[in-house]
Amino acid sequence: MKEMIIAKYGEIILKGGNRPRFESILINNINNSLKKVAKTHVKILQATVYVDVEDPEKLDIVLERMSKIFGIVAITKAAVCKKDIEEIKQTAKEYFKESLTEGVTFKVEAKRSDKQFPFTSPEIQQEVGGYLDDEFPISVDVHNPQQTVMVEIRDFGAFLYIRENMLRGQGGMPIGTGSKATLLLSGGIDSPVAGHMIAKRGVEIDAVNFFSFPYTSERAKEKVISLAKIIAQYTSKINLYIVPFTEIQLQIRDNCPEEQMTLLMRRFMMRIAERIAEKNKSKALITGESVGQVASQTLAALDVTNAVVDMPILQPLIGMDKVEIMDRAYKIGTYETSILPYEDCCTVFTPKHPVVNPRRENIEKTEMHLNVEELIEAALQGVEKIEVLPE
């Protein structure tokens, strides 16, 4: 028995005359995501994606990978057979024998896009439903069934699956339909979640990480690369820019009040991230702040930090609490990596008593003791670019 993968997309349906463009981008994203996984053939018809996998043993791998592609709302394996009512019945009997067990309630829903098929949708439902009712110790419930047997008659075959077995997809919009933004990616819990949330809206993601060797270890760098690889499972790839940040932190430590250190570091990070973003044609920065979570995320502190850039700053976690963010981290698979005990550059240079309600003019006055442009240019000269692909 032949199986294929079928997937349903969501918001793309609403795009009117632009829908073919969005569908084309979605197909391209699927092909990019699957090219190292299996040999496949992908096409879209009537708001459904059909993926023919040459090696049947790789169906489950392909299914799992496609469940992480933005734009897809539901996905499942389906049996495929000829458009012949008797063959459809026999295929249903064989394919659903482990699902339609004793006592299960069911119904059949049919969709017929091939109007040349000699049975109407209600007739297909009656034929297949009556046959399965005779063959299995089950009963019909058209209002609240435990199993809904779907029969879709398309131009190139008949497809059978159980609706309740469909996996929930990521939803959102295909990557590449929403321009590009640059994520400030730390080794913590928040920023990977922020990146995932913005990517879900079709935004291509670059990432910037600030690395303070030897105060932060190579393991800390590897941790960030691992997080980028997890995010890349949803985005196909990420260009990760590693910025040497040690000299900037040492200059701040030696020349500035300790309580201002975190804000001064973050202002440098924002400036540098904006320069990298502009060079790579990003339209916005993404950060993982949540109001009041730490001292540098009070409204006053955010005002001081964000004031140094002109580019829009996307902060999707801004109204979420830590539990909500952790829940999302679990769901997207970043949590276990984020909690690995390798410190990032911010935690190494954390002041004991950071300022909570800073004034912008005071921070700007402190920065006069630093050669800001010289430090930024030196950091940019040492940037390492890593093309991160999903594992």
PDB file of N, CA and C in Angstrom, residues 226-283:
ATOM      1  N   SER A 226      24.207  25.544  18.951  1.00  0.00           N
ATOM      2  CA  SER A 226      23.184  24.491  19.090  1.00  0.00           C
ATOM      3  C   SER A 226      21.780  25.088  19.103  1.00  0.00           C
ATOM      4  N   LEU A 227      21.608  26.209  19.804  1.00  0.00           N
ATOM      5  CA  LEU A 227      20.309  26.870  19.808  1.00  0.00           C
ATOM      6  C   LEU A 227      19.936  27.352  18.406  1.00  0.00           C
ATOM      7  N   ALA A 228      20.920  27.882  17.697  1.00  0.00           N
ATOM      8  CA  ALA A 228      20.654  28.329  16.328  1.00  0.00           C
ATOM      9  C   ALA A 228      20.250  27.157  15.438  1.00  0.00           C
ATOM     10  N   LYS A 229      20.857  25.996  15.656  1.00  0.00           N
ATOM     11  CA  LYS A 229      20.495  24.812  14.870  1.00  0.00           C
ATOM     12  C   LYS A 229      19.058  24.392  15.126  1.00  0.00           C
ATOM     13  N   ILE A 230      18.617  24.516  16.374  1.00  0.00           N
ATOM     14  CA  ILE A 230      17.229  24.163  16.688  1.00  0.00           C
ATOM     15  C   ILE A 230      16.271  25.135  16.002  1.00  0.00           C
ATOM     16  N   ILE A 231      16.576  26.426  16.081  1.00  0.00           N
ATOM     17  CA  ILE A 231      15.722  27.417  15.414  1.00  0.00           C
ATOM     18  C   ILE A 231      15.728  27.187  13.905  1.00  0.00           C
ATOM     19  N   ALA A 232      16.880  26.770  13.362  1.00  0.00           N
ATOM     20  CA  ALA A 232      16.991  26.536  11.928  1.00  0.00           C
ATOM     21  C   ALA A 232      16.116  25.382  11.452  1.00  0.00           C
ATOM     22  N   GLN A 233      15.697  24.495  12.364  1.00  0.00           N
ATOM     23  CA  GLN A 233      14.749  23.448  11.982  1.00  0.00           C
ATOM     24  C   GLN A 233      13.427  24.059  11.524  1.00  0.00           C
ATOM     25  N   TYR A 234      13.147  25.265  12.005  1.00  0.00           N
ATOM     26  CA  TYR A 234      11.914  25.948  11.628  1.00  0.00           C
ATOM     27  C   TYR A 234      12.141  26.934  10.479  1.00  0.00           C
ATOM     28  N   THR A 235      13.369  27.375  10.289  1.00  0.00           N
ATOM     29  CA  THR A 235      13.649  28.451   9.325  1.00  0.00           C
ATOM     30  C   THR A 235      14.521  28.035   8.153  1.00  0.00           C
ATOM     31  N   SER A 236      14.928  26.752   8.103  1.00  0.00           N
ATOM     32  CA  SER A 236      15.810  26.181   7.068  1.00  0.00           C
ATOM     33  C   SER A 236      17.282  26.494   7.303  1.00  0.00           C
ATOM     34  N   LYS A 237      17.598  27.743   7.626  1.00  0.00           N
ATOM     35  CA  LYS A 237      18.979  28.080   7.973  1.00  0.00           C
ATOM     36  C   LYS A 237      18.990  29.401   8.737  1.00  0.00           C
ATOM     37  N   ILE A 238      20.115  29.676   9.388  1.00  0.00           N
ATOM     38  CA  ILE A 238      20.337  30.956  10.067  1.00  0.00           C
ATOM     39  C   ILE A 238      21.785  31.364   9.847  1.00  0.00           C
ATOM     40  N   ASN A 239      21.993  32.589   9.466  1.00  0.00           N
ATOM     41  CA  ASN A 239      23.340  33.152   9.470  1.00  0.00           C
ATOM     42  C   ASN A 239      23.594  33.723  10.865  1.00  0.00           C
ATOM     43  N   LEU A 240      24.564  33.129  11.556  1.00  0.00           N
ATOM     44  CA  LEU A 240      24.890  33.517  12.939  1.00  0.00           C
ATOM     45  C   LEU A 240      26.186  34.329  12.927  1.00  0.00           C
ATOM     46  N   TYR A 241      26.133  35.515  13.526  1.00  0.00           N
ATOM     47  CA  TYR A 241      27.299  36.396  13.593  1.00  0.00           C
ATOM     48  C   TYR A 241      27.792  36.441  15.040  1.00  0.00           C
ATOM     49  N   ILE A 242      29.017  35.960  15.260  1.00  0.00           N
ATOM     50  CA  ILE A 242      29.627  35.940  16.588  1.00  0.00           C
ATOM     51  C   ILE A 242      30.498  37.191  16.727  1.00  0.00           C
ATOM     52  N   VAL A 243      30.170  38.038  17.700  1.00  0.00           N
ATOM     53  CA  VAL A 243      30.856  39.318  17.866  1.00  0.00           C
ATOM     54  C   VAL A 243      31.793  39.236  19.071  1.00  0.00           C
ATOM     55  N   PRO A 244      33.094  39.538  18.900  1.00  0.00           N
ATOM     56  CA  PRO A 244      34.003  39.580  20.057  1.00  0.00           C
ATOM     57  C   PRO A 244      33.664  40.785  20.932  1.00  0.00           C
ATOM     58  N   PHE A 245      33.362  40.522  22.193  1.00  0.00           N
ATOM     59  CA  PHE A 245      32.815  41.578  23.045  1.00  0.00           C
ATOM     60  C   PHE A 245      33.667  41.858  24.278  1.00  0.00           C
ATOM     61  N   THR A 246      34.767  41.145  24.418  1.00  0.00           N
ATOM     62  CA  THR A 246      35.563  41.241  25.644  1.00  0.00           C
ATOM     63  C   THR A 246      36.099  42.646  25.887  1.00  0.00           C
ATOM     64  N   GLU A 247      36.703  43.244  24.874  1.00  0.00           N
ATOM     65  CA  GLU A 247      37.329  44.551  25.058  1.00  0.00           C
ATOM     66  C   GLU A 247      36.307  45.609  25.460  1.00  0.00           C
ATOM     67  N   ILE A 248      35.133  45.564  24.875  1.00  0.00           N
ATOM     68  CA  ILE A 248      34.089  46.519  25.240  1.00  0.00           C
ATOM     69  C   ILE A 248      33.712  46.356  26.710  1.00  0.00           C
ATOM     70  N   GLN A 249      33.557  45.124  27.146  1.00  0.00           N
ATOM     71  CA  GLN A 249      33.180  44.893  28.540  1.00  0.00           C
ATOM     72  C   GLN A 249      34.280  45.328  29.511  1.00  0.00           C
ATOM     73  N   LEU A 250      35.520  45.089  29.135  1.00  0.00           N
ATOM     74  CA  LEU A 250      36.625  45.509  29.998  1.00  0.00           C
ATOM     75  C   LEU A 250      36.697  47.026  30.094  1.00  0.00           C
ATOM     76  N   GLN A 251      36.475  47.714  28.993  1.00  0.00           N
ATOM     77  CA  GLN A 251      36.489  49.179  29.002  1.00  0.00           C
ATOM     78  C   GLN A 251      35.357  49.737  29.870  1.00  0.00           C
ATOM     79  N   ILE A 252      34.196  49.118  29.776  1.00  0.00           N
ATOM     80  CA  ILE A 252      33.077  49.545  30.617  1.00  0.00           C
ATOM     81  C   ILE A 252      33.387  49.281  32.091  1.00  0.00           C
ATOM     82  N   ARG A 253      33.916  48.111  32.372  1.00  0.00           N
ATOM     83  CA  ARG A 253      34.244  47.767  33.762  1.00  0.00           C
ATOM     84  C   ARG A 253      35.245  48.736  34.371  1.00  0.00           C
ATOM     85  N   ASP A 254      36.237  49.135  33.582  1.00  0.00           N
ATOM     86  CA  ASP A 254      37.334  49.955  34.107  1.00  0.00           C
ATOM     87  C   ASP A 254      37.013  51.442  34.145  1.00  0.00           C
ATOM     88  N   ASN A 255      36.018  51.900  33.387  1.00  0.00           N
ATOM     89  CA  ASN A 255      35.810  53.335  33.232  1.00  0.00           C
ATOM     90  C   ASN A 255      34.418  53.837  33.615  1.00  0.00           C
ATOM     91  N   CYS A 256      33.541  52.940  34.027  1.00  0.00           N
ATOM     92  CA  CYS A 256      32.149  53.335  34.244  1.00  0.00           C
ATOM     93  C   CYS A 256      31.636  52.826  35.589  1.00  0.00           C
ATOM     94  N   PRO A 257      30.611  53.484  36.142  1.00  0.00           N
ATOM     95  CA  PRO A 257      30.025  53.013  37.400  1.00  0.00           C
ATOM     96  C   PRO A 257      29.488  51.584  37.254  1.00  0.00           C
ATOM     97  N   GLU A 258      29.739  50.788  38.261  1.00  0.00           N
ATOM     98  CA  GLU A 258      29.360  49.372  38.182  1.00  0.00           C
ATOM     99  C   GLU A 258      27.862  49.186  37.950  1.00  0.00           C
ATOM    100  N   GLU A 259      27.037  50.009  38.608  1.00  0.00           N
ATOM    101  CA  GLU A 259      25.587  49.806  38.505  1.00  0.00           C
ATOM    102  C   GLU A 259      25.041  50.074  37.103  1.00  0.00           C
ATOM    103  N   GLN A 260      25.849  50.751  36.260  1.00  0.00           N
ATOM    104  CA  GLN A 260      25.411  51.050  34.895  1.00  0.00           C
ATOM    105  C   GLN A 260      25.937  50.036  33.877  1.00  0.00           C
ATOM    106  N   MET A 261      26.718  49.075  34.311  1.00  0.00           N
ATOM    107  CA  MET A 261      27.424  48.189  33.377  1.00  0.00           C
ATOM    108  C   MET A 261      26.481  47.463  32.423  1.00  0.00           C
ATOM    109  N   THR A 262      25.418  46.883  32.935  1.00  0.00           N
ATOM    110  CA  THR A 262      24.523  46.093  32.080  1.00  0.00           C
ATOM    111  C   THR A 262      23.888  46.953  30.998  1.00  0.00           C
ATOM    112  N   LEU A 263      23.412  48.119  31.369  1.00  0.00           N
ATOM    113  CA  LEU A 263      22.792  48.996  30.376  1.00  0.00           C
ATOM    114  C   LEU A 263      23.789  49.462  29.327  1.00  0.00           C
ATOM    115  N   LEU A 264      25.001  49.792  29.771  1.00  0.00           N
ATOM    116  CA  LEU A 264      26.020  50.229  28.816  1.00  0.00           C
ATOM    117  C   LEU A 264      26.376  49.097  27.844  1.00  0.00           C
ATOM    118  N   MET A 265      26.490  47.881  28.368  1.00  0.00           N
ATOM    119  CA  MET A 265      26.770  46.743  27.487  1.00  0.00           C
ATOM    120  C   MET A 265      25.645  46.541  26.483  1.00  0.00           C
ATOM    121  N   ARG A 266      24.423  46.650  26.937  1.00  0.00           N
ATOM    122  CA  ARG A 266      23.290  46.417  26.048  1.00  0.00           C
ATOM    123  C   ARG A 266      23.182  47.509  24.994  1.00  0.00           C
ATOM    124  N   ARG A 267      23.555  48.710  25.331  1.00  0.00           N
ATOM    125  CA  ARG A 267      23.549  49.774  24.321  1.00  0.00           C
ATOM    126  C   ARG A 267      24.584  49.494  23.231  1.00  0.00           C
ATOM    127  N   PHE A 268      25.743  48.974  23.636  1.00  0.00           N
ATOM    128  CA  PHE A 268      26.739  48.585  22.636  1.00  0.00           C
ATOM    129  C   PHE A 268      26.205  47.432  21.775  1.00  0.00           C
ATOM    130  N   MET A 269      25.570  46.468  22.402  1.00  0.00           N
ATOM    131  CA  MET A 269      25.028  45.334  21.649  1.00  0.00           C
ATOM    132  C   MET A 269      24.012  45.787  20.605  1.00  0.00           C
ATOM    133  N   MET A 270      23.149  46.684  20.997  1.00  0.00           N
ATOM    134  CA  MET A 270      22.131  47.176  20.066  1.00  0.00           C
ATOM    135  C   MET A 270      22.760  47.915  18.893  1.00  0.00           C
ATOM    136  N   ARG A 271      23.744  48.740  19.188  1.00  0.00           N
ATOM    137  CA  ARG A 271      24.417  49.468  18.101  1.00  0.00           C
ATOM    138  C   ARG A 271      25.091  48.508  17.126  1.00  0.00           C
ATOM    139  N   ILE A 272      25.809  47.539  17.665  1.00  0.00           N
ATOM    140  CA  ILE A 272      26.537  46.597  16.815  1.00  0.00           C
ATOM    141  C   ILE A 272      25.564  45.727  16.021  1.00  0.00           C
ATOM    142  N   ALA A 273      24.510  45.258  16.679  1.00  0.00           N
ATOM    143  CA  ALA A 273      23.518  44.446  15.984  1.00  0.00           C
ATOM    144  C   ALA A 273      22.871  45.233  14.853  1.00  0.00           C
ATOM    145  N   GLU A 274      22.612  46.514  15.072  1.00  0.00           N
ATOM    146  CA  GLU A 274      22.015  47.332  14.020  1.00  0.00           C
ATOM    147  C   GLU A 274      22.965  47.468  12.830  1.00  0.00           C
ATOM    148  N   ARG A 275      24.248  47.650  13.086  1.00  0.00           N
ATOM    149  CA  ARG A 275      25.220  47.750  11.979  1.00  0.00           C
ATOM    150  C   ARG A 275      25.233  46.448  11.166  1.00  0.00           C
ATOM    151  N   ILE A 276      25.248  45.316  11.849  1.00  0.00           N
ATOM    152  CA  ILE A 276      25.259  44.022  11.153  1.00  0.00           C
ATOM    153  C   ILE A 276      23.950  43.833  10.383  1.00  0.00           C
ATOM    154  N   ALA A 277      22.850  44.220  11.002  1.00  0.00           N
ATOM    155  CA  ALA A 277      21.548  44.083  10.349  1.00  0.00           C
ATOM    156  C   ALA A 277      21.469  44.934   9.086  1.00  0.00           C
ATOM    157  N   GLU A 278      21.921  46.160   9.172  1.00  0.00           N
ATOM    158  CA  GLU A 278      21.882  47.046   8.004  1.00  0.00           C
ATOM    159  C   GLU A 278      22.733  46.492   6.874  1.00  0.00           C
ATOM    160  N   LYS A 279      23.902  45.972   7.208  1.00  0.00           N
ATOM    161  CA  LYS A 279      24.795  45.406   6.195  1.00  0.00           C
ATOM    162  C   LYS A 279      24.157  44.226   5.481  1.00  0.00           C
ATOM    163  N   ASN A 280      23.314  43.479   6.194  1.00  0.00           N
ATOM    164  CA  ASN A 280      22.719  42.271   5.628  1.00  0.00           C
ATOM    165  C   ASN A 280      21.243  42.444   5.277  1.00  0.00           C
ATOM    166  N   LYS A 281      20.814  43.710   5.165  1.00  0.00           N
ATOM    167  CA  LYS A 281      19.490  44.067   4.670  1.00  0.00           C
ATOM    168  C   LYS A 281      18.355  43.562   5.551  1.00  0.00           C
ATOM    169  N   SER A 282      18.599  43.489   6.844  1.00  0.00           N
ATOM    170  CA  SER A 282      17.513  43.234   7.795  1.00  0.00           C
ATOM    171  C   SER A 282      16.720  44.520   8.011  1.00  0.00           C
ATOM    172  N   LYS A 283      15.454  44.354   8.301  1.00  0.00           N
ATOM    173  CA  LYS A 283      14.579  45.506   8.493  1.00  0.00           C
ATOM    174  C   LYS A 283      14.295  45.820   9.956  1.00  0.00           C
TER     175      LYS A 283
END
